[in-house]
Amino acid sequence: MPKKEFILRTTAKRILSEFGENIKLARLRRKLSAEQVAERANISRPTLTSIEKGSPSVSLGHYLMVLHVLGLEKDLLFVAKDDELGRKLQDANLTTKERAPKRD
């Protein structure tokens, strides 16, 4: 079965690309080779290359394993932490539609 092709908007592509670049820069700042990080994360070197390019086809688990090797895994906890829109909606007390009553 052929791999699915991911269709992402330009903004999402840019975000993933920047995410991958940040991971690569973190690796280089720690003076770790791609081979070392791939081995410690228990992934192949081509998978690490895909992560550093921001590939959407790599699982989040693999991204997390690399972040763990770099000591940055807790950074994922900040994703959606400050949900400004969600808090505004909550503060506005918007209610969701209730289900229609059951018929007898």
CSV table of C-alpha atoms in Angstrom, one decimal:
chain,number,residue,atom,x,y,z
A,1,MET,CA,0.0,0.0,0.0
A,2,PRO,CA,1.5,3.3,-1.0
A,3,LYS,CA,2.1,6.0,1.6
A,4,LYS,CA,-0.5,8.7,2.0
A,5,GLU,CA,0.5,12.1,0.8
A,6,PHE,CA,-0.1,14.9,3.3
A,7,ILE,CA,-1.7,18.0,2.0
A,8,LEU,CA,-0.9,20.9,4.3
A,9,ARG,CA,-1.5,24.6,4.0
A,10,THR,CA,1.4,26.8,3.5
A,11,THR,CA,1.3,28.1,7.1
A,12,ALA,CA,1.3,24.5,8.5
A,13,LYS,CA,4.3,23.7,6.2
A,14,ARG,CA,6.2,26.7,7.4
A,15,ILE,CA,5.5,25.9,11.1
A,16,LEU,CA,6.7,22.3,10.7
A,17,SER,CA,9.7,23.4,8.8
A,18,GLU,CA,10.6,25.9,11.6
A,19,PHE,CA,10.0,23.2,14.2
A,20,GLY,CA,12.4,20.8,12.4
A,21,GLU,CA,15.0,23.6,12.1
A,22,ASN,CA,14.7,24.4,15.8
A,23,ILE,CA,15.3,20.7,16.6
A,24,LYS,CA,18.3,20.7,14.3
A,25,LEU,CA,19.8,23.8,15.9
A,26,ALA,CA,19.2,22.4,19.4
A,27,ARG,CA,21.2,19.3,18.3
A,28,LEU,CA,24.0,21.3,16.9
A,29,ARG,CA,24.2,23.5,20.0
A,30,ARG,CA,24.7,20.4,22.0
A,31,LYS,CA,27.4,19.3,19.6
A,32,LEU,CA,25.7,16.0,18.9
A,33,SER,CA,26.0,14.3,15.6
A,34,ALA,CA,22.9,13.2,13.7
A,35,GLU,CA,24.1,9.6,14.1
A,36,GLN,CA,24.3,10.0,17.9
A,37,VAL,CA,20.8,11.5,18.2
A,38,ALA,CA,19.3,8.9,15.9
A,39,GLU,CA,20.9,6.0,17.8
A,40,ARG,CA,19.8,7.4,21.2
A,41,ALA,CA,16.3,8.0,20.0
A,42,ASN,CA,16.2,4.5,18.5
A,43,ILE,CA,15.3,5.8,15.0
A,44,SER,CA,17.0,5.7,11.7
A,45,ARG,CA,19.2,8.5,10.4
A,46,PRO,CA,16.9,9.2,7.5
A,47,THR,CA,14.0,9.6,10.0
A,48,LEU,CA,16.0,12.1,11.9
A,49,THR,CA,16.7,14.0,8.7
A,50,SER,CA,13.0,14.0,8.0
A,51,ILE,CA,12.3,15.4,11.5
A,52,GLU,CA,14.9,18.1,11.0
A,53,LYS,CA,13.2,19.1,7.7
A,54,GLY,CA,9.8,19.2,9.4
A,55,SER,CA,8.2,16.3,7.6
A,56,PRO,CA,4.5,15.7,8.4
A,57,SER,CA,4.8,12.0,7.6
A,58,VAL,CA,7.0,11.3,10.7
A,59,SER,CA,5.0,10.4,13.8
A,60,LEU,CA,4.7,12.7,16.8
A,61,GLY,CA,6.2,9.9,18.9
A,62,HIS,CA,9.4,10.1,16.9
A,63,TYR,CA,9.5,13.8,17.3
A,64,LEU,CA,9.1,13.3,21.0
A,65,MET,CA,11.8,10.7,21.2
A,66,VAL,CA,14.3,13.2,19.6
A,67,LEU,CA,13.2,16.0,21.9
A,68,HIS,CA,13.8,13.6,24.8
A,69,VAL,CA,17.3,12.9,23.7
A,70,LEU,CA,17.9,16.7,23.5
A,71,GLY,CA,16.3,17.2,26.9
A,72,LEU,CA,13.5,19.3,25.4
A,73,GLU,CA,10.5,16.9,25.7
A,74,LYS,CA,8.7,19.1,28.3
A,75,ASP,CA,8.5,21.8,25.6
A,76,LEU,CA,5.5,19.9,24.1
A,77,LEU,CA,3.6,20.7,27.3
A,78,PHE,CA,3.4,24.3,26.2
A,79,VAL,CA,1.4,23.5,23.0
A,80,ALA,CA,-2.1,24.9,23.4
A,81,LYS,CA,-1.4,25.8,27.0
A,82,ASP,CA,-2.5,29.4,26.6
A,83,ASP,CA,-5.6,28.8,24.6
A,84,GLU,CA,-6.7,32.4,24.3
A,85,LEU,CA,-9.6,31.8,21.9
A,86,GLY,CA,-10.9,28.9,24.0
A,87,ARG,CA,-10.8,31.0,27.2
A,88,LYS,CA,-12.7,33.8,25.5
A,89,LEU,CA,-15.4,31.4,24.4
A,90,GLN,CA,-15.5,29.9,27.8
A,91,ASP,CA,-15.8,33.4,29.4
A,92,ALA,CA,-18.6,34.3,27.0
A,93,ASN,CA,-20.5,31.3,28.4
A,94,LEU,CA,-21.4,30.0,25.0
A,95,THR,CA,-23.5,26.9,25.3
A,96,THR,CA,-23.6,24.0,23.0
A,97,LYS,CA,-26.9,22.8,21.6
A,98,GLU,CA,-28.5,20.1,23.6
A,99,ARG,CA,-29.8,16.9,22.1
A,100,ALA,CA,-33.4,16.8,21.1
A,101,PRO,CA,-35.6,14.9,23.6
A,102,LYS,CA,-36.1,11.2,22.9
A,103,ARG,CA,-39.4,10.2,21.4
A,104,ASP,CA,-41.5,7.6,23.1
